[in-house]
């Protein structure tokens, strides 16, 4: 195995990704670009050209738009920039996972991850929807950051564009599984999904939104009638355990959340995903496996077991333990009695802190 490569963006392509304070065009759809260009009185096809350069060629500046007259490029440079995010740091794992830390115009930091799976054709990008998170799950690094602010649609979409620009690779799947709770920022997240479909060109069937269980957000998403995949971070079938590790359970209890999820699966006709983090001695008992099997039996779903990705307290002590491989398999076997497909999540980029929030925390400490 090759050693994990640690790169600083400043040494690589940061120059071309560094953005100033002008309004950014990345993350906007064609109509919005037309709107921004209005004061320049350009023919209608110019907006289409610019939109195409941004979304199909991933350009970072107007000079790369070679079919625009030089005078127009100069004019555009005075009024706009393309990317919105600055690449602050990039880590590349030995398995090819690329973890990005982006800084926003106000200096806040967010993470995105590009994952490649050898058994799948498409690359997946994991996007953040907020800076920090208010939900405060006890096993999640982002939870310890607390909530800072929502990301805008443009900041969400520019994560995909910045990843494609930096890597030169085309993203095929999008998962809203980075920092933040997408359904507590549902307007901007839905707008970003529409832009990903319409401008980036990734179909709704290749998009997954993961939630800790925000019932009004699930109901709102259902009304959008988008054929995407909804993933529920269930993590415990019993209310006592779930209340401890996913505190929002007290606001949206399981007895209301599960019917809301079933409604979503029925009205959308889409199979949902149940995510379940395996914490040794906390969520991995045989009784909990049986409870989970009973719960998912009549939900139109697949189950994804996530072995805990270690996060550490200030003394360097891991907050939870990951169950052994044998214990994970044993848990899986019991859940499979439900008749549902059960998978154990493949680990990506564990050598580069690819669990959400980890790179952010490390960077802030420095
Ligand atoms: N806020 C949303 C989406 C972001 S978190 C949600 O909670 O669903 C994406 C997934 O990673 C969630 O299932 C979350 O529970 C899980 N996760 C967070 N920290 C983890 C860790 N340290 N180990 C394993 N999974 C983790
Ligand atoms: Fe927020 Fe999701 Fe982390 Fe919970 S797991 S704190 S909801 S980002």
PDB file of C-alpha atoms in Angstrom, residues 11-12 58 62 84 169 231 235 272-273 275 285 322 340-341 365:
ATOM      1  CA  UNK A  11       1.107  24.210  -2.963  1.00  0.00           C
ATOM      2  CA  UNK A  12      -1.099  22.737  -5.677  1.00  0.00           C
ATOM      3  CA  UNK A  58     -15.412  23.344 -14.897  1.00  0.00           C
ATOM      4  CA  UNK A  62     -13.126  33.951 -17.777  1.00  0.00           C
ATOM      5  CA  UNK A  84     -17.319  30.915  -4.694  1.00  0.00           C
ATOM      6  CA  UNK A 169     -13.011  14.069 -12.587  1.00  0.00           C
ATOM      7  CA  UNK A 231     -31.678   8.075   4.065  1.00  0.00           C
ATOM      8  CA  UNK A 235     -28.936   4.418  14.793  1.00  0.00           C
ATOM      9  CA  UNK A 272     -35.516   4.608   1.538  1.00  0.00           C
ATOM     10  CA  UNK A 273     -32.193   3.799   3.252  1.00  0.00           C
ATOM     11  CA  UNK A 275     -28.505   4.086   8.299  1.00  0.00           C
ATOM     12  CA  UNK A 285     -26.697  -5.798  21.032  1.00  0.00           C
ATOM     13  CA  UNK A 322     -16.228   0.135  16.832  1.00  0.00           C
ATOM     14  CA  UNK A 340     -34.363  -6.544   3.858  1.00  0.00           C
ATOM     15  CA  UNK A 341     -31.041  -6.092   2.080  1.00  0.00           C
ATOM     16  CA  UNK A 365      -7.156  23.396  16.299  1.00  0.00           C
TER      17      UNK A 365
END
